[in-house]
Amino acid sequence: MPQYNKVTPEILDRLKVLAPGRVYAGEDVNEDYAHDEMPIYGTHTPEAVVEVLTTEEVAEIMKLCNLSRIPVTPRGAGTGLAGGAVPIAGGIVLSTVRMKQILEYDLDNLYVRVQPGVLLNELVEDAAKQGLLYPPDPGEKFATLGGNVSTNAGGMRAVKYGTTRDYVRAMTAVLPTGEVLRLGAAVSKTSSGYSLLNLMIGSEGTLGVVTELTLKLVPLPLETVSLIVPYEGLDQCISAVPEFLRNHLQPQALEFMERKIVLLTEKHLGKSVFPGMVDGAEAKAYLLVTFEGDSAEELQGIVERASEVVLETGALDVFVADSPAKKKDAWAARSALLEAILEGVKLVDECDVVVPATKIALYLNYINSLESRVGLNIMSFGHAGDGNLHIYATSNDLDEDTFKSRAAVFMDLAYEKASEFGGLVSGEHGIGHGKLEYLEKSAGGTAMALMEGIKKVFDPNLILNPGKVCLRLK
């Protein structure tokens, strides 16, 4: 384990000069900085928190901490689910929440420059006023864009538009040594050496601190429509997924969820959105599909073709959400799934695996078979179009130690089966420190050694977000 130093009163005084009025220590540190949205991975309180405003401030702080061997954990809104923004080595949390300016639109080239603390929903709403869409659509709308880039968040529109990585054209980042690095450019193509930009995306703040982003935008769709499609069983539900593409239908979003988790979110919202019984048959799984087009007439044709496809695969019916209120209710229920889980159960652990879309049903049937074996309640939903599944092991009855022991068994089995099916440990939530052991098992020694080597080149003193992604604290 690297030897780190404590934040001394002298260091604290120097930080207060660099970021006047924005340094917090001791009892002034908000307890939220000690954990993210998945507190089962532990709480770790930083010695100090610094809220930064500029690239220059970040550079000076990193120089100071690098010379002093003080660990630094970059953090946005703290909405992560793998312990990625939790200061497990102590030291300083470097918060970018005040760097929240939308700096500039380029309406001719369809780009926007932003600071990393801008919230996802803020950019989406502001871009819509310009007639534009920022396509990445993770479920947590109050995450920062810097955090989205750090985990390469995907979200619900990835089936059509791709993930966050596909929309980052350039960035400014500060290296652990304090050097300022400008990567990429506001262009669509590059063949200019190693892609350091793409290396930084998804690195979870272990290689540099992002201080500015240039993001690609697309024209805002003129019309959208959503379909709620209930099925009697999961196998039938998932069998429809490849049929959309085979029939030249390109959904903007294609989500699935099981009845058990739908009931939880409807209780949380106080509103029933998804039909439980259809013509005497019980719905046990659902697809939630959105299509976009240039006119209502175009969408009507798409809905008719999509309805034929899902009914042929065994759908009980097709419910069209074509008004703003109906669409809002349907997607509010989908967006509230995680919130409902965290509110409705005492203990939660999550895996965010991705498997080939054709293996979703087979994989989830295996996952559901583990419930009685491990003695936990398992709930699942996810992005059917790209195979990214969010699976939650939960309990309201166990003590924490027993839960953790059983959850560890479940996670071992779940990740092992995902690898067997050609999948990966994380589709969009990242590794943090909570999933590091599973990445080690999945990626293998050679890949992990390469990642460790890259980490050491960027961060020779290993001060930036230590203990995450590829390098354990031993």
Tab-separated table of C-alpha atoms in Angstrom:
chain	number	residue	atom	x	y	z
A	1	MET	CA	0.000	0.000	0.000
A	2	PRO	CA	1.334	3.468	-0.819
A	3	GLN	CA	2.317	5.542	2.187
A	4	TYR	CA	0.097	8.591	2.423
A	5	ASN	CA	0.407	11.605	4.672
A	6	LYS	CA	-2.294	13.312	6.690
A	7	VAL	CA	-3.802	16.707	5.953
A	8	THR	CA	-1.898	18.862	8.426
A	9	PRO	CA	-3.015	22.297	9.657
A	10	GLU	CA	-0.345	23.777	7.395
A	11	ILE	CA	-1.726	21.955	4.341
A	12	LEU	CA	-5.229	23.018	5.307
A	13	ASP	CA	-4.134	26.657	5.474
A	14	ARG	CA	-2.588	26.409	2.000
A	15	LEU	CA	-5.783	24.867	0.640
A	16	LYS	CA	-7.794	27.731	2.127
A	17	VAL	CA	-5.601	30.187	0.253
A	18	LEU	CA	-6.134	28.285	-3.018
A	19	ALA	CA	-9.918	27.912	-2.546
A	20	PRO	CA	-10.996	30.641	-0.103
A	21	GLY	CA	-14.270	29.913	1.683
A	22	ARG	CA	-14.608	26.521	0.022
A	23	VAL	CA	-12.518	24.239	2.241
A	24	TYR	CA	-14.211	22.105	4.902
A	25	ALA	CA	-12.547	19.948	7.543
A	26	GLY	CA	-13.381	18.069	10.722
A	27	GLU	CA	-16.967	18.565	11.872
A	28	ASP	CA	-17.651	20.831	8.885
A	29	VAL	CA	-17.410	17.896	6.453
A	30	ASN	CA	-20.873	16.799	5.339
A	31	GLU	CA	-21.405	13.097	6.096
A	32	ASP	CA	-22.668	12.553	2.529
A	33	TYR	CA	-19.053	12.754	1.350
A	34	ALA	CA	-18.324	9.504	3.220
A	35	HIS	CA	-20.406	7.288	0.906
A	36	ASP	CA	-22.239	7.134	-2.411
A	37	GLU	CA	-25.690	5.707	-3.239
A	38	MET	CA	-24.572	2.162	-2.375
A	39	PRO	CA	-23.469	2.484	1.282
A	40	ILE	CA	-23.123	-1.297	1.679
A	41	TYR	CA	-19.511	-0.804	0.473
A	42	GLY	CA	-18.698	1.167	3.605
A	43	THR	CA	-18.356	4.767	4.725
A	44	HIS	CA	-15.040	6.620	4.688
A	45	THR	CA	-14.912	10.210	5.891
A	46	PRO	CA	-12.351	12.495	4.205
A	47	GLU	CA	-10.061	14.699	6.230
A	48	ALA	CA	-11.068	17.687	4.124
A	49	VAL	CA	-13.346	18.662	1.247
A	50	VAL	CA	-12.406	21.315	-1.303
A	51	GLU	CA	-15.033	22.707	-3.662
A	52	VAL	CA	-13.183	23.939	-6.742
A	53	LEU	CA	-14.196	26.534	-9.327
A	54	THR	CA	-11.508	26.532	-12.038
A	55	THR	CA	-8.982	24.373	-13.823
A	56	GLU	CA	-6.222	26.520	-12.355
A	57	GLU	CA	-7.410	25.826	-8.800
A	58	VAL	CA	-7.507	22.109	-9.455
A	59	ALA	CA	-3.983	22.205	-10.891
A	60	GLU	CA	-2.549	23.993	-7.862
A	61	ILE	CA	-4.326	21.677	-5.420
A	62	MET	CA	-3.093	18.586	-7.255
A	63	LYS	CA	0.488	19.904	-7.253
A	64	LEU	CA	0.276	20.475	-3.513
A	65	CYS	CA	-1.232	17.060	-2.770
A	66	ASN	CA	1.163	15.233	-5.072
A	67	LEU	CA	4.213	16.797	-3.415
A	68	SER	CA	2.723	16.136	0.028
A	69	ARG	CA	1.614	12.550	-0.776
A	70	ILE	CA	-2.001	13.253	0.180
A	71	PRO	CA	-4.699	11.149	-1.520
A	72	VAL	CA	-7.343	12.996	-3.547
A	73	THR	CA	-10.768	11.650	-4.479
A	74	PRO	CA	-12.598	13.551	-7.275
A	75	ARG	CA	-16.351	13.703	-6.745
A	76	GLY	CA	-19.401	15.064	-8.498
A	77	ALA	CA	-22.908	14.550	-7.141
A	78	GLY	CA	-21.983	11.285	-5.418
A	79	THR	CA	-24.714	9.259	-7.157
A	80	GLY	CA	-22.396	6.350	-8.015
A	81	LEU	CA	-23.165	2.743	-7.121
A	82	ALA	CA	-19.712	1.144	-6.832
A	83	GLY	CA	-17.889	3.289	-4.278
A	84	GLY	CA	-15.968	5.117	-6.994
A	85	ALA	CA	-16.191	8.581	-5.419
A	86	VAL	CA	-15.684	7.458	-1.806
A	87	PRO	CA	-12.385	8.456	-0.114
A	88	ILE	CA	-11.316	5.024	1.123
A	89	ALA	CA	-7.748	6.263	1.732
A	90	GLY	CA	-8.850	9.406	3.566
A	91	GLY	CA	-7.196	12.618	2.413
A	92	ILE	CA	-9.125	15.172	0.373
A	93	VAL	CA	-12.360	15.023	-1.573
A	94	LEU	CA	-12.100	17.351	-4.568
A	95	SER	CA	-15.678	18.365	-5.316
A	96	THR	CA	-16.635	19.776	-8.716
A	97	VAL	CA	-20.267	20.554	-7.830
A	98	ARG	CA	-19.669	24.312	-8.107
A	99	MET	CA	-18.201	23.992	-11.619
A	100	LYS	CA	-21.677	24.036	-13.138
A	101	GLN	CA	-21.633	26.439	-16.058
A	102	ILE	CA	-22.854	25.634	-19.551
A	103	LEU	CA	-20.136	27.623	-21.266
A	104	GLU	CA	-20.959	27.754	-24.980
A	105	TYR	CA	-23.092	26.236	-27.725
A	106	ASP	CA	-21.818	25.787	-31.261
A	107	LEU	CA	-25.129	25.538	-33.117
A	108	ASP	CA	-23.478	25.110	-36.514
A	109	ASN	CA	-21.301	22.164	-35.498
A	110	LEU	CA	-23.709	20.822	-32.839
A	111	TYR	CA	-21.410	20.916	-29.813
A	112	VAL	CA	-21.633	22.312	-26.322
A	113	ARG	CA	-18.859	23.157	-23.846
A	114	VAL	CA	-19.656	22.531	-20.184
A	115	GLN	CA	-18.019	22.336	-16.808
A	116	PRO	CA	-18.078	18.916	-15.115
A	117	GLY	CA	-20.506	19.887	-12.343
A	118	VAL	CA	-23.406	20.556	-14.731
A	119	LEU	CA	-26.183	18.076	-13.955
A	120	LEU	CA	-27.411	15.781	-16.702
A	121	ASN	CA	-30.989	17.043	-16.518
A	122	GLU	CA	-29.796	20.662	-16.637
A	123	LEU	CA	-28.011	20.102	-19.943
A	124	VAL	CA	-30.890	18.092	-21.410
A	125	GLU	CA	-33.405	20.816	-20.563
A	126	ASP	CA	-31.167	23.640	-21.739
A	127	ALA	CA	-30.238	21.886	-24.993
A	128	ALA	CA	-33.921	21.275	-25.735
A	129	LYS	CA	-34.447	25.046	-25.717
A	130	GLN	CA	-31.947	25.160	-28.584
A	131	GLY	CA	-33.853	22.411	-30.425
A	132	LEU	CA	-31.096	19.913	-29.565
A	133	LEU	CA	-30.737	16.613	-27.702
A	134	TYR	CA	-27.900	15.306	-25.566
A	135	PRO	CA	-28.600	11.581	-26.122
A	136	PRO	CA	-26.957	9.792	-23.135
A	137	ASP	CA	-29.779	9.073	-20.699
A	138	PRO	CA	-28.666	7.345	-17.470
A	139	GLY	CA	-31.440	6.726	-14.978
A	140	GLU	CA	-30.023	9.180	-12.433
A	141	LYS	CA	-30.844	12.557	-13.937
A	142	PHE	CA	-29.178	14.465	-11.097
A	143	ALA	CA	-25.721	13.023	-11.694
A	144	THR	CA	-23.049	15.381	-12.961
A	145	LEU	CA	-21.761	15.190	-16.514
A	146	GLY	CA	-18.244	14.779	-15.151
A	147	GLY	CA	-19.393	11.716	-13.231
A	148	ASN	CA	-21.170	10.343	-16.316
A	149	VAL	CA	-17.971	10.689	-18.325
A	150	SER	CA	-15.893	9.150	-15.542
A	151	THR	CA	-17.970	5.956	-15.626
A	152	ASN	CA	-18.921	6.089	-19.316
A	153	ALA	CA	-22.571	5.995	-18.285
A	154	GLY	CA	-24.865	4.466	-20.863
A	155	GLY	CA	-28.514	4.714	-19.993
A	156	MET	CA	-31.788	4.078	-21.728
A	157	ARG	CA	-31.083	5.579	-25.155
A	158	ALA	CA	-27.855	3.625	-25.669
A	159	VAL	CA	-29.630	1.076	-27.871
A	160	LYS	CA	-29.979	3.756	-30.566
A	161	TYR	CA	-27.455	6.457	-29.761
A	162	GLY	CA	-24.623	4.718	-27.918
A	163	THR	CA	-23.050	5.610	-24.578
A	164	THR	CA	-21.492	8.750	-23.123
A	165	ARG	CA	-18.167	7.894	-24.758
A	166	ASP	CA	-19.732	8.470	-28.176
A	167	TYR	CA	-20.568	12.095	-27.292
A	168	VAL	CA	-17.333	13.311	-25.720
A	169	ARG	CA	-15.322	15.159	-28.355
A	170	ALA	CA	-12.799	16.945	-26.147
A	171	MET	CA	-11.929	17.568	-22.524
A	172	THR	CA	-9.606	19.445	-20.236
A	173	ALA	CA	-8.195	17.336	-17.422
A	174	VAL	CA	-5.694	17.940	-14.653
A	175	LEU	CA	-3.197	15.156	-14.066
A	176	PRO	CA	-2.275	14.027	-10.546
A	177	THR	CA	0.985	15.952	-10.926
A	178	GLY	CA	-0.910	19.186	-11.591
A	179	GLU	CA	-0.227	19.348	-15.326
A	180	VAL	CA	-3.167	20.490	-17.456
A	181	LEU	CA	-3.974	18.221	-20.389
A	182	ARG	CA	-6.281	19.130	-23.275
A	183	LEU	CA	-7.495	16.106	-25.167
A	184	GLY	CA	-9.484	15.669	-28.362
A	185	ALA	CA	-11.072	18.376	-30.483
A	186	ALA	CA	-14.500	19.457	-31.699
A	187	VAL	CA	-14.245	17.202	-34.743
A	188	SER	CA	-15.937	13.959	-35.748
A	189	LYS	CA	-12.891	11.918	-36.763
A	190	THR	CA	-9.394	11.341	-35.504
A	191	SER	CA	-6.485	9.052	-36.228
A	192	SER	CA	-3.955	11.028	-34.238
A	193	GLY	CA	-1.987	8.638	-32.068
A	194	TYR	CA	-3.185	6.824	-28.972
A	195	SER	CA	-6.647	7.945	-27.883
A	196	LEU	CA	-5.868	9.439	-24.499
A	197	LEU	CA	-9.329	10.985	-24.560
A	198	ASN	CA	-10.966	7.573	-24.629
A	199	LEU	CA	-8.581	6.304	-21.991
A	200	MET	CA	-9.692	9.096	-19.669
A	201	ILE	CA	-13.394	8.379	-20.328
A	202	GLY	CA	-14.490	5.603	-18.002
A	203	SER	CA	-11.356	5.795	-15.838
A	204	GLU	CA	-13.434	6.844	-12.794
A	205	GLY	CA	-11.196	9.725	-11.798
A	206	THR	CA	-8.122	7.548	-11.358
A	207	LEU	CA	-6.057	9.143	-14.152
A	208	GLY	CA	-7.059	12.807	-14.038
A	209	VAL	CA	-9.615	15.337	-12.865
A	210	VAL	CA	-11.974	16.458	-15.636
A	211	THR	CA	-12.517	20.232	-15.561
A	212	GLU	CA	-14.177	20.903	-18.941
A	213	LEU	CA	-16.000	18.872	-21.586
A	214	THR	CA	-16.959	19.389	-25.222
A	215	LEU	CA	-20.009	17.243	-25.954
A	216	LYS	CA	-21.721	16.327	-29.193
A	217	LEU	CA	-25.434	17.099	-29.617
A	218	VAL	CA	-28.037	15.933	-32.140
A	219	PRO	CA	-31.266	17.547	-33.411
A	220	LEU	CA	-34.160	17.080	-31.006
A	221	PRO	CA	-36.702	14.535	-32.301
A	222	LEU	CA	-39.935	16.200	-33.363
A	223	GLU	CA	-42.231	13.449	-32.091
A	224	THR	CA	-41.909	10.501	-29.690
A	225	VAL	CA	-44.233	7.733	-28.564
A	226	SER	CA	-43.825	5.050	-25.895
A	227	LEU	CA	-45.292	1.557	-25.716
A	228	ILE	CA	-45.936	-0.498	-22.587
A	229	VAL	CA	-45.911	-4.163	-23.570
A	230	PRO	CA	-46.886	-6.774	-20.940
A	231	TYR	CA	-45.979	-10.469	-21.173
A	232	GLU	CA	-46.896	-13.560	-19.156
A	233	GLY	CA	-43.263	-14.626	-18.931
A	234	LEU	CA	-39.730	-13.287	-19.106
A	235	ASP	CA	-38.649	-15.576	-21.966
A	236	GLN	CA	-41.379	-14.273	-24.273
A	237	CYS	CA	-40.639	-10.706	-23.226
A	238	ILE	CA	-36.938	-10.882	-24.072
A	239	SER	CA	-37.554	-12.865	-27.282
A	240	ALA	CA	-39.049	-9.715	-28.792
A	241	VAL	CA	-35.831	-7.717	-28.427
A	242	PRO	CA	-33.949	-8.940	-31.538
A	243	GLU	CA	-37.173	-8.834	-33.550
A	244	PHE	CA	-37.225	-5.047	-33.427
A	245	LEU	CA	-33.972	-4.807	-35.357
A	246	ARG	CA	-34.840	-7.679	-37.685
A	247	ASN	CA	-37.972	-5.758	-38.670
A	248	HIS	CA	-36.097	-2.498	-39.303
A	249	LEU	CA	-37.487	-0.876	-36.171
A	250	GLN	CA	-34.975	1.251	-34.315
A	251	PRO	CA	-36.241	2.129	-30.837
A	252	GLN	CA	-34.806	5.104	-29.032
A	253	ALA	CA	-35.083	3.122	-25.796
A	254	LEU	CA	-35.918	-0.520	-25.105
A	255	GLU	CA	-36.246	-1.402	-21.415
A	256	PHE	CA	-37.441	-4.472	-19.559
A	257	MET	CA	-38.610	-4.988	-15.992
A	258	GLU	CA	-40.148	-7.789	-13.997
A	259	ARG	CA	-43.495	-7.510	-12.195
A	260	LYS	CA	-41.978	-7.726	-8.713
A	261	ILE	CA	-39.982	-4.540	-9.146
A	262	VAL	CA	-42.853	-2.767	-10.926
A	263	LEU	CA	-45.059	-3.302	-7.879
A	264	LEU	CA	-42.368	-1.779	-5.674
A	265	THR	CA	-41.982	1.348	-7.809
A	266	GLU	CA	-45.751	1.824	-8.169
A	267	LYS	CA	-46.058	1.688	-4.384
A	268	HIS	CA	-43.228	4.217	-4.161
A	269	LEU	CA	-44.956	6.565	-6.635
A	270	GLY	CA	-48.468	5.962	-5.320
A	271	LYS	CA	-49.669	5.342	-8.856
A	272	SER	CA	-50.406	2.278	-11.029
A	273	VAL	CA	-48.917	2.616	-14.509
A	274	PHE	CA	-48.274	-0.917	-15.782
A	275	PRO	CA	-51.254	-3.304	-16.183
A	276	GLY	CA	-51.211	-6.266	-13.801
A	277	MET	CA	-53.932	-8.336	-15.495
A	278	VAL	CA	-54.736	-8.357	-19.215
A	279	ASP	CA	-57.790	-10.314	-20.388
A	280	GLY	CA	-57.523	-12.642	-17.402
A	281	ALA	CA	-53.789	-13.271	-17.780
A	282	GLU	CA	-51.242	-12.039	-15.246
A	283	ALA	CA	-48.432	-9.862	-16.577
A	284	LYS	CA	-45.074	-10.919	-15.115
A	285	ALA	CA	-42.670	-8.954	-17.330
A	286	TYR	CA	-42.785	-5.788	-19.420
A	287	LEU	CA	-41.068	-4.011	-22.247
A	288	LEU	CA	-41.081	-0.226	-22.241
A	289	VAL	CA	-40.236	1.029	-25.718
A	290	THR	CA	-39.843	4.529	-27.133
A	291	PHE	CA	-39.754	5.441	-30.825
A	292	GLU	CA	-39.051	8.822	-32.349
A	293	GLY	CA	-39.901	10.353	-35.714
A	294	ASP	CA	-40.499	13.524	-37.663
A	295	SER	CA	-44.294	13.399	-37.585
A	296	ALA	CA	-47.250	11.779	-35.860
A	297	GLU	CA	-48.068	9.985	-39.106
A	298	GLU	CA	-44.607	8.433	-39.267
A	299	LEU	CA	-44.902	7.269	-35.664
A	300	GLN	CA	-48.320	5.758	-36.278
A	301	GLY	CA	-46.814	3.497	-38.914
A	302	ILE	CA	-43.939	2.542	-36.598
A	303	VAL	CA	-46.349	1.737	-33.748
A	304	GLU	CA	-48.438	-0.491	-36.006
A	305	ARG	CA	-45.394	-2.458	-37.155
A	306	ALA	CA	-43.989	-2.693	-33.625
A	307	SER	CA	-47.329	-3.906	-32.304
A	308	GLU	CA	-47.398	-6.698	-34.864
A	309	VAL	CA	-43.881	-7.744	-33.831
A	310	VAL	CA	-44.552	-7.931	-30.088
A	311	LEU	CA	-47.933	-9.610	-30.448
A	312	GLU	CA	-46.311	-12.297	-32.606
A	313	THR	CA	-43.818	-12.912	-29.776
A	314	GLY	CA	-46.611	-13.450	-27.252
A	315	ALA	CA	-47.356	-9.996	-25.846
A	316	LEU	CA	-50.639	-9.819	-23.961
A	317	ASP	CA	-51.431	-6.421	-25.447
A	318	VAL	CA	-49.840	-3.117	-26.451
A	319	PHE	CA	-50.566	0.056	-24.524
A	320	VAL	CA	-49.661	3.278	-26.314
A	321	ALA	CA	-48.453	6.228	-24.262
A	322	ASP	CA	-48.845	8.992	-26.818
A	323	SER	CA	-49.745	11.976	-24.652
A	324	PRO	CA	-47.200	13.927	-22.606
A	325	ALA	CA	-48.864	12.814	-19.362
A	326	LYS	CA	-48.874	9.116	-20.267
A	327	LYS	CA	-45.260	9.195	-21.443
A	328	LYS	CA	-44.235	11.063	-18.311
A	329	ASP	CA	-45.931	8.516	-16.046
A	330	ALA	CA	-44.434	5.527	-17.858
A	331	TRP	CA	-40.883	6.824	-17.798
A	332	ALA	CA	-41.225	8.232	-14.286
A	333	ALA	CA	-42.000	4.697	-13.154
A	334	ARG	CA	-38.955	3.373	-14.987
A	335	SER	CA	-36.676	6.105	-13.656
A	336	ALA	CA	-37.857	5.510	-10.081
A	337	LEU	CA	-36.984	1.796	-9.984
A	338	LEU	CA	-33.692	2.206	-8.130
A	339	GLU	CA	-35.115	4.892	-5.856
A	340	ALA	CA	-37.974	2.552	-4.972
A	341	ILE	CA	-35.565	-0.270	-4.144
A	342	LEU	CA	-33.393	1.915	-1.923
A	343	GLU	CA	-36.477	3.222	-0.123
A	344	GLY	CA	-38.275	-0.090	0.185
A	345	VAL	CA	-35.534	-2.408	1.460
A	346	LYS	CA	-33.006	-2.234	4.291
A	347	LEU	CA	-29.962	-3.879	2.718
A	348	VAL	CA	-29.015	-3.730	-0.972
A	349	ASP	CA	-26.144	-4.793	-3.193
A	350	GLU	CA	-26.136	-4.497	-6.974
A	351	CYS	CA	-24.473	-5.955	-10.004
A	352	ASP	CA	-24.484	-4.053	-13.268
A	353	VAL	CA	-23.552	-6.773	-15.722
A	354	VAL	CA	-23.798	-6.693	-19.489
A	355	VAL	CA	-24.432	-9.855	-21.530
A	356	PRO	CA	-25.300	-10.418	-25.200
A	357	ALA	CA	-28.906	-9.338	-25.702
A	358	THR	CA	-29.854	-12.814	-26.915
A	359	LYS	CA	-28.696	-14.282	-23.576
A	360	ILE	CA	-30.719	-11.967	-21.315
A	361	ALA	CA	-33.592	-14.379	-20.610
A	362	LEU	CA	-31.300	-17.363	-20.078
A	363	TYR	CA	-29.104	-15.336	-17.762
A	364	LEU	CA	-31.985	-13.887	-15.739
A	365	ASN	CA	-33.625	-17.283	-15.350
A	366	TYR	CA	-30.346	-18.456	-13.823
A	367	ILE	CA	-30.214	-15.363	-11.589
A	368	ASN	CA	-33.768	-15.920	-10.373
A	369	SER	CA	-32.925	-19.538	-9.578
A	370	LEU	CA	-30.327	-18.295	-7.085
A	371	GLU	CA	-32.904	-16.645	-4.809
A	372	SER	CA	-33.597	-19.692	-2.687
A	373	ARG	CA	-30.005	-20.900	-2.942
A	374	VAL	CA	-28.497	-17.768	-1.394
A	375	GLY	CA	-31.472	-16.742	0.748
A	376	LEU	CA	-31.884	-13.235	-0.701
A	377	ASN	CA	-34.626	-11.418	-2.575
A	378	ILE	CA	-33.498	-10.706	-6.150
A	379	MET	CA	-34.984	-7.958	-8.339
A	380	SER	CA	-33.993	-7.126	-11.910
A	381	PHE	CA	-34.524	-4.561	-14.617
A	382	GLY	CA	-32.373	-3.110	-17.352
A	383	HIS	CA	-31.668	-2.100	-20.885
A	384	ALA	CA	-32.991	-4.947	-23.006
A	385	GLY	CA	-31.693	-3.439	-26.230
A	386	ASP	CA	-28.028	-3.603	-25.215
A	387	GLY	CA	-27.986	-6.405	-22.632
A	388	ASN	CA	-27.090	-4.191	-19.654
A	389	LEU	CA	-28.843	-5.628	-16.599
A	390	HIS	CA	-29.272	-4.120	-13.148
A	391	ILE	CA	-29.705	-6.897	-10.621
A	392	TYR	CA	-30.318	-6.172	-6.949
A	393	ALA	CA	-29.784	-8.569	-4.057
A	394	THR	CA	-31.891	-7.298	-1.158
A	395	SER	CA	-33.064	-8.146	2.345
A	396	ASN	CA	-35.211	-6.595	5.061
A	397	ASP	CA	-34.657	-9.339	7.627
A	398	LEU	CA	-30.953	-10.159	7.833
A	399	ASP	CA	-28.260	-8.484	9.878
A	400	GLU	CA	-25.626	-6.704	7.794
A	401	ASP	CA	-22.840	-9.269	8.218
A	402	THR	CA	-25.081	-12.164	7.177
A	403	PHE	CA	-26.381	-10.158	4.238
A	404	LYS	CA	-22.861	-9.317	3.057
A	405	SER	CA	-21.822	-12.952	3.308
A	406	ARG	CA	-24.778	-14.139	1.243
A	407	ALA	CA	-24.456	-11.269	-1.224
A	408	ALA	CA	-20.803	-12.199	-1.812
A	409	VAL	CA	-21.861	-15.738	-2.753
A	410	PHE	CA	-24.540	-14.372	-5.062
A	411	MET	CA	-22.169	-11.911	-6.744
A	412	ASP	CA	-19.550	-14.603	-7.337
A	413	LEU	CA	-22.129	-16.795	-9.058
A	414	ALA	CA	-23.698	-13.922	-11.010
A	415	TYR	CA	-20.418	-12.584	-12.397
A	416	GLU	CA	-19.092	-16.059	-13.143
A	417	LYS	CA	-22.196	-16.858	-15.194
A	418	ALA	CA	-22.000	-13.491	-16.981
A	419	SER	CA	-18.430	-14.266	-18.048
A	420	GLU	CA	-19.530	-17.721	-19.184
A	421	PHE	CA	-22.151	-16.045	-21.409
A	422	GLY	CA	-19.587	-13.669	-22.918
A	423	GLY	CA	-20.500	-10.706	-20.723
A	424	LEU	CA	-18.621	-8.145	-18.650
A	425	VAL	CA	-18.623	-6.991	-15.032
A	426	SER	CA	-20.044	-3.509	-15.603
A	427	GLY	CA	-22.095	-1.975	-18.376
A	428	GLU	CA	-22.210	1.579	-17.037
A	429	HIS	CA	-21.860	1.932	-13.260
A	430	GLY	CA	-18.130	1.316	-13.161
A	431	ILE	CA	-15.855	-0.685	-10.871
A	432	GLY	CA	-15.000	1.694	-8.026
A	433	HIS	CA	-13.690	-0.340	-5.124
A	434	GLY	CA	-16.892	-2.335	-4.643
A	435	LYS	CA	-16.452	-4.437	-7.807
A	436	LEU	CA	-12.671	-4.542	-8.107
A	437	GLU	CA	-12.324	-8.210	-7.157
A	438	TYR	CA	-14.813	-9.229	-9.841
A	439	LEU	CA	-12.954	-7.259	-12.494
A	440	GLU	CA	-9.749	-9.024	-11.463
A	441	LYS	CA	-11.405	-12.414	-11.924
A	442	SER	CA	-13.002	-11.446	-15.222
A	443	ALA	CA	-10.200	-9.499	-16.904
A	444	GLY	CA	-7.301	-11.704	-15.860
A	445	GLY	CA	-3.764	-10.962	-14.738
A	446	THR	CA	-2.363	-9.582	-17.993
A	447	ALA	CA	-5.126	-7.038	-18.504
A	448	MET	CA	-5.026	-5.958	-14.862
A	449	ALA	CA	-1.241	-5.518	-15.044
A	450	LEU	CA	-1.614	-3.317	-18.120
A	451	MET	CA	-4.213	-1.174	-16.358
A	452	GLU	CA	-2.002	-0.884	-13.287
A	453	GLY	CA	0.882	0.177	-15.523
A	454	ILE	CA	-1.228	2.873	-17.170
A	455	LYS	CA	-2.322	4.099	-13.749
A	456	LYS	CA	1.302	4.443	-12.609
A	457	VAL	CA	2.304	6.381	-15.732
A	458	PHE	CA	-0.439	8.964	-15.146
A	459	ASP	CA	-0.133	8.932	-11.363
A	460	PRO	CA	3.365	7.906	-10.230
A	461	ASN	CA	2.635	8.596	-6.551
A	462	LEU	CA	-0.765	6.859	-6.707
A	463	ILE	CA	-2.564	9.736	-4.985
A	464	LEU	CA	-5.579	10.132	-7.282
A	465	ASN	CA	-8.644	8.117	-6.280
A	466	PRO	CA	-6.516	5.314	-4.852
A	467	GLY	CA	-7.883	1.814	-4.436
A	468	LYS	CA	-10.281	2.028	-7.366
A	469	VAL	CA	-10.712	0.190	-10.691
A	470	CYS	CA	-7.376	-1.615	-10.995
A	471	LEU	CA	-5.108	-0.972	-8.019
A	472	ARG	CA	-5.927	-2.288	-4.560
A	473	LEU	CA	-4.985	-0.642	-1.309
A	474	LYS	CA	-3.037	-3.392	0.434
